[in-house]
């Protein structure tokens, strides 16, 4: 079965992905109802377009051997940040994606049909990078009056808001500078902003900048739940062939993530060193910080956790309208997650 791979800049993909939609499996008949059992049969020729960030999924699937075992055709599209992925979902140009938990909020506010089909949880791996000329910022309280990089619709948005709340600050006590995630490192280096939240491996690359500092881990380690999601959409899942392929992909991805946890040296070499250009020591530090990945049940407890994140954004006055976290989850996939976790020996909860 032919398998296609593609990587490109976000700007190019944003313009061209509508054409890719024609490559995805089309709907058949009246479609699959949202409360119907998930199908397991994947017809020949079924294809998923997979939205990736930093080649994370591609690297994990390749290293674990899951890529060549996928029972459908596939194509990878590379993005930088959840907002661009959400635009691709709106264009019906991708079928499945990995992104942070804030994409659920952005999707709900916009009235989109994006759905969570699996969840992953690590320790908080976000950090607050500090500009070289702002080394006097050593605590969250020191952010008062400072310029902070701010990307709405991303996990970093909630991270900033939680940090301000922890320090007893409001959004009026700082200057939130709106920009996209990829612009954070250069904005810090050029003194456009004083601080910015960053995920790995972007943070580790930024810390190679002369004079760069960051807030100590005790200041920020409780500012994120460490949750990310695999997403699909109601439209994609209404096609039985695509739904069956997404089901298989959830299993393959959980298996590949668990492989990385149990094969750290190989994962560090294939992803952090060869794909992301970091040292093996940096990869070790990143994995030590994030810890073992667990796979929460898609249930009321997870929905409540997501609703709390929504409430944090709302309390800061950053939510245009009330939304219900439950509307963003396809609970049919909990059975798929449960089976994959049992087969791999992984865990649903953090110790």
GROMACS .gro file of C-alpha atoms in nm, residues 58-285:
model
  228
   58UNK     CA    1   0.614   1.093   1.237
   59UNK     CA    2   0.924   1.037   1.450
   60UNK     CA    3   0.742   0.833   1.714
   61UNK     CA    4   0.561   0.617   1.461
   62UNK     CA    5   0.879   0.557   1.263
   63UNK     CA    6   1.097   0.474   1.562
   64UNK     CA    7   0.844   0.236   1.710
   65UNK     CA    8   0.780   0.055   1.382
   66UNK     CA    9   0.412   0.155   1.388
   67UNK     CA   10   0.434   0.365   1.072
   68UNK     CA   11   0.488   0.073   0.837
   69UNK     CA   12   0.212  -0.121   1.012
   70UNK     CA   13  -0.061   0.141   0.963
   71UNK     CA   14  -0.351  -0.029   0.782
   72UNK     CA   15  -0.432   0.271   0.563
   73UNK     CA   16  -0.261   0.520   0.336
   74UNK     CA   17  -0.143   0.840   0.499
   75UNK     CA   18   0.004   1.182   0.439
   76UNK     CA   19   0.170   1.412   0.695
   77UNK     CA   20   0.132   1.791   0.695
   78UNK     CA   21   0.352   2.001   0.923
   79UNK     CA   22   0.215   2.291   1.126
   80UNK     CA   23   0.338   2.532   1.391
   81UNK     CA   24   0.070   2.577   1.653
   82UNK     CA   25  -0.290   2.477   1.710
   83UNK     CA   26  -0.453   2.779   1.537
   84UNK     CA   27  -0.311   2.672   1.200
   85UNK     CA   28  -0.424   2.313   1.259
   86UNK     CA   29  -0.772   2.432   1.345
   87UNK     CA   30  -0.788   2.626   1.020
   88UNK     CA   31  -0.699   2.306   0.835
   89UNK     CA   32  -0.980   2.121   1.012
   90UNK     CA   33  -1.219   2.399   0.910
   91UNK     CA   34  -1.109   2.351   0.550
   92UNK     CA   35  -1.176   1.975   0.580
   93UNK     CA   36  -0.810   1.933   0.490
   94UNK     CA   37  -0.689   1.710   0.774
   95UNK     CA   38  -0.841   1.403   0.940
   96UNK     CA   39  -0.642   1.370   1.262
   97UNK     CA   40  -0.399   1.591   1.456
   98UNK     CA   41  -0.195   1.615   1.774
   99UNK     CA   42  -0.216   1.946   1.962
  100UNK     CA   43  -0.250   2.099   2.307
  101UNK     CA   44  -0.568   2.110   2.510
  102UNK     CA   45  -0.648   2.472   2.429
  103UNK     CA   46  -0.748   2.384   2.075
  104UNK     CA   47  -1.066   2.242   2.229
  105UNK     CA   48  -1.149   2.586   2.367
  106UNK     CA   49  -1.076   2.765   2.041
  107UNK     CA   50  -1.283   2.512   1.849
  108UNK     CA   51  -1.580   2.537   2.086
  109UNK     CA   52  -1.580   2.917   2.080
  110UNK     CA   53  -1.577   2.916   1.699
  111UNK     CA   54  -1.851   2.653   1.679
  112UNK     CA   55  -1.628   2.402   1.498
  113UNK     CA   56  -1.679   2.027   1.508
  114UNK     CA   57  -1.330   1.919   1.622
  115UNK     CA   58  -1.338   1.625   1.862
  116UNK     CA   59  -1.094   1.473   2.112
  117UNK     CA   60  -1.030   1.105   2.038
  118UNK     CA   61  -0.740   1.038   2.279
  119UNK     CA   62  -0.553   1.217   2.557
  120UNK     CA   63  -0.190   1.210   2.669
  121UNK     CA   64  -0.056   1.352   2.994
  122UNK     CA   65   0.298   1.429   3.108
  123UNK     CA   66   0.441   1.653   3.376
  124UNK     CA   67   0.426   2.017   3.274
  125UNK     CA   68   0.695   2.060   3.009
  126UNK     CA   69   0.629   2.429   2.939
  127UNK     CA   70   0.885   2.685   3.053
  128UNK     CA   71   0.893   3.064   3.079
  129UNK     CA   72   1.185   3.193   2.876
  130UNK     CA   73   1.328   3.532   2.975
  131UNK     CA   74   1.493   3.780   2.736
  132UNK     CA   75   1.872   3.825   2.773
  133UNK     CA   76   1.831   4.185   2.893
  134UNK     CA   77   1.556   4.098   3.143
  135UNK     CA   78   1.746   3.867   3.374
  136UNK     CA   79   1.602   4.054   3.674
  137UNK     CA   80   1.282   3.852   3.618
  138UNK     CA   81   1.327   3.556   3.851
  139UNK     CA   82   0.974   3.503   3.984
  140UNK     CA   83   0.622   3.520   3.845
  141UNK     CA   84   0.563   3.832   4.051
  142UNK     CA   85   0.848   4.001   3.864
  143UNK     CA   86   0.636   3.987   3.548
  144UNK     CA   87   0.437   4.287   3.668
  145UNK     CA   88   0.468   4.564   3.410
  146UNK     CA   89   0.654   4.336   3.168
  147UNK     CA   90   0.582   4.241   2.807
  148UNK     CA   91   0.479   3.877   2.769
  149UNK     CA   92   0.448   3.685   2.442
  150UNK     CA   93   0.085   3.578   2.409
  151UNK     CA   94  -0.061   3.332   2.158
  152UNK     CA   95  -0.436   3.294   2.187
  153UNK     CA   96  -0.576   2.949   2.123
  154UNK     CA   97  -0.265   2.769   2.248
  155UNK     CA   98  -0.167   2.587   2.567
  156UNK     CA   99   0.078   2.870   2.629
  157UNK     CA  100  -0.217   3.109   2.666
  158UNK     CA  101  -0.357   2.917   2.962
  159UNK     CA  102  -0.004   2.882   3.104
  160UNK     CA  103   0.038   3.260   3.110
  161UNK     CA  104  -0.305   3.320   3.264
  162UNK     CA  105  -0.246   3.061   3.536
  163UNK     CA  106   0.093   3.218   3.607
  164UNK     CA  107  -0.055   3.564   3.649
  165UNK     CA  108  -0.326   3.430   3.876
  166UNK     CA  109  -0.068   3.244   4.088
  167UNK     CA  110   0.131   3.566   4.128
  168UNK     CA  111  -0.180   3.766   4.220
  169UNK     CA  112  -0.162   3.961   3.895
  170UNK     CA  113  -0.424   4.031   3.631
  171UNK     CA  114  -0.391   4.084   3.257
  172UNK     CA  115  -0.404   4.458   3.329
  173UNK     CA  116  -0.083   4.433   3.532
  174UNK     CA  117   0.124   4.322   3.232
  175UNK     CA  118   0.144   4.387   2.859
  176UNK     CA  119   0.030   4.083   2.662
  177UNK     CA  120   0.193   4.102   2.320
  178UNK     CA  121  -0.003   3.903   2.065
  179UNK     CA  122   0.210   3.696   1.829
  180UNK     CA  123   0.238   3.343   1.694
  181UNK     CA  124   0.432   3.074   1.882
  182UNK     CA  125   0.716   3.048   1.626
  183UNK     CA  126   0.791   3.419   1.679
  184UNK     CA  127   0.854   3.392   2.055
  185UNK     CA  128   1.228   3.306   2.049
  186UNK     CA  129   1.328   3.581   1.806
  187UNK     CA  130   1.104   3.832   1.985
  188UNK     CA  131   1.290   3.758   2.309
  189UNK     CA  132   1.630   3.783   2.142
  190UNK     CA  133   1.543   4.118   1.981
  191UNK     CA  134   1.397   4.272   2.299
  192UNK     CA  135   1.044   4.296   2.161
  193UNK     CA  136   0.917   4.112   2.469
  194UNK     CA  137   1.055   4.031   2.813
  195UNK     CA  138   0.916   3.682   2.867
  196UNK     CA  139   0.742   3.406   2.674
  197UNK     CA  140   0.615   3.055   2.748
  198UNK     CA  141   0.772   2.786   2.532
  199UNK     CA  142   0.737   2.414   2.483
  200UNK     CA  143   1.013   2.169   2.406
  201UNK     CA  144   1.226   2.149   2.201
  202UNK     CA  145   1.182   2.520   2.118
  203UNK     CA  146   1.272   2.616   2.475
  204UNK     CA  147   1.598   2.420   2.476
  205UNK     CA  148   1.703   2.578   2.148
  206UNK     CA  149   1.623   2.925   2.283
  207UNK     CA  150   1.828   2.862   2.598
  208UNK     CA  151   2.138   2.830   2.378
  209UNK     CA  152   2.106   3.208   2.321
  210UNK     CA  153   2.379   3.401   2.507
  211UNK     CA  154   2.231   3.561   2.819
  212UNK     CA  155   1.899   3.377   2.799
  213UNK     CA  156   1.743   3.276   3.130
  214UNK     CA  157   1.416   3.124   3.245
  215UNK     CA  158   1.197   3.115   3.552
  216UNK     CA  159   1.294   2.840   3.799
  217UNK     CA  160   1.091   2.519   3.767
  218UNK     CA  161   0.933   2.556   4.116
  219UNK     CA  162   0.777   2.881   3.996
  220UNK     CA  163   0.600   2.732   3.696
  221UNK     CA  164   0.578   2.352   3.727
  222UNK     CA  165   0.214   2.363   3.845
  223UNK     CA  166   0.090   2.595   3.570
  224UNK     CA  167  -0.007   2.324   3.323
  225UNK     CA  168  -0.187   1.992   3.345
  226UNK     CA  169   0.054   1.855   3.084
  227UNK     CA  170  -0.238   1.734   2.873
  228UNK     CA  171  -0.239   1.712   2.494
  229UNK     CA  172  -0.491   1.551   2.264
  230UNK     CA  173  -0.535   1.360   1.944
  231UNK     CA  174  -0.814   1.528   1.750
  232UNK     CA  175  -1.039   1.438   1.464
  233UNK     CA  176  -1.361   1.602   1.347
  234UNK     CA  177  -1.728   1.510   1.337
  235UNK     CA  178  -1.718   1.534   0.960
  236UNK     CA  179  -1.421   1.298   0.929
  237UNK     CA  180  -1.573   1.058   1.178
  238UNK     CA  181  -1.905   1.054   0.994
  239UNK     CA  182  -1.734   0.854   0.718
  240UNK     CA  183  -1.714   0.488   0.828
  241UNK     CA  184  -1.383   0.427   0.649
  242UNK     CA  185  -1.217   0.735   0.798
  243UNK     CA  186  -1.359   0.660   1.144
  244UNK     CA  187  -1.215   0.309   1.131
  245UNK     CA  188  -0.877   0.447   1.022
  246UNK     CA  189  -0.878   0.706   1.303
  247UNK     CA  190  -0.958   0.425   1.546
  248UNK     CA  191  -0.655   0.232   1.423
  249UNK     CA  192  -0.441   0.545   1.439
  250UNK     CA  193  -0.529   0.609   1.803
  251UNK     CA  194  -0.403   0.261   1.889
  252UNK     CA  195  -0.086   0.304   1.682
  253UNK     CA  196  -0.005   0.643   1.834
  254UNK     CA  197  -0.054   0.530   2.194
  255UNK     CA  198   0.168   0.233   2.118
  256UNK     CA  199   0.437   0.457   1.969
  257UNK     CA  200   0.433   0.699   2.264
  258UNK     CA  201   0.462   0.410   2.508
  259UNK     CA  202   0.752   0.273   2.299
  260UNK     CA  203   0.933   0.606   2.341
  261UNK     CA  204   0.889   0.590   2.718
  262UNK     CA  205   1.043   0.242   2.724
  263UNK     CA  206   1.318   0.309   2.470
  264UNK     CA  207   1.453   0.647   2.578
  265UNK     CA  208   1.792   0.625   2.412
  266UNK     CA  209   1.645   0.536   2.073
  267UNK     CA  210   1.377   0.804   2.107
  268UNK     CA  211   1.632   1.068   2.205
  269UNK     CA  212   1.850   0.980   1.908
  270UNK     CA  213   1.573   0.969   1.645
  271UNK     CA  214   1.372   1.270   1.764
  272UNK     CA  215   1.570   1.514   1.974
  273UNK     CA  216   1.908   1.463   1.806
  274UNK     CA  217   1.836   1.372   1.442
  275UNK     CA  218   1.499   1.545   1.395
  276UNK     CA  219   1.530   1.848   1.624
  277UNK     CA  220   1.904   1.909   1.625
  278UNK     CA  221   1.952   1.899   2.003
  279UNK     CA  222   2.215   1.716   2.203
  280UNK     CA  223   2.147   1.383   2.367
  281UNK     CA  224   2.195   1.555   2.703
  282UNK     CA  225   1.920   1.804   2.621
  283UNK     CA  226   1.691   1.518   2.522
  284UNK     CA  227   1.761   1.346   2.853
  285UNK     CA  228   1.677   1.662   3.046
   0.00000   0.00000   0.00000
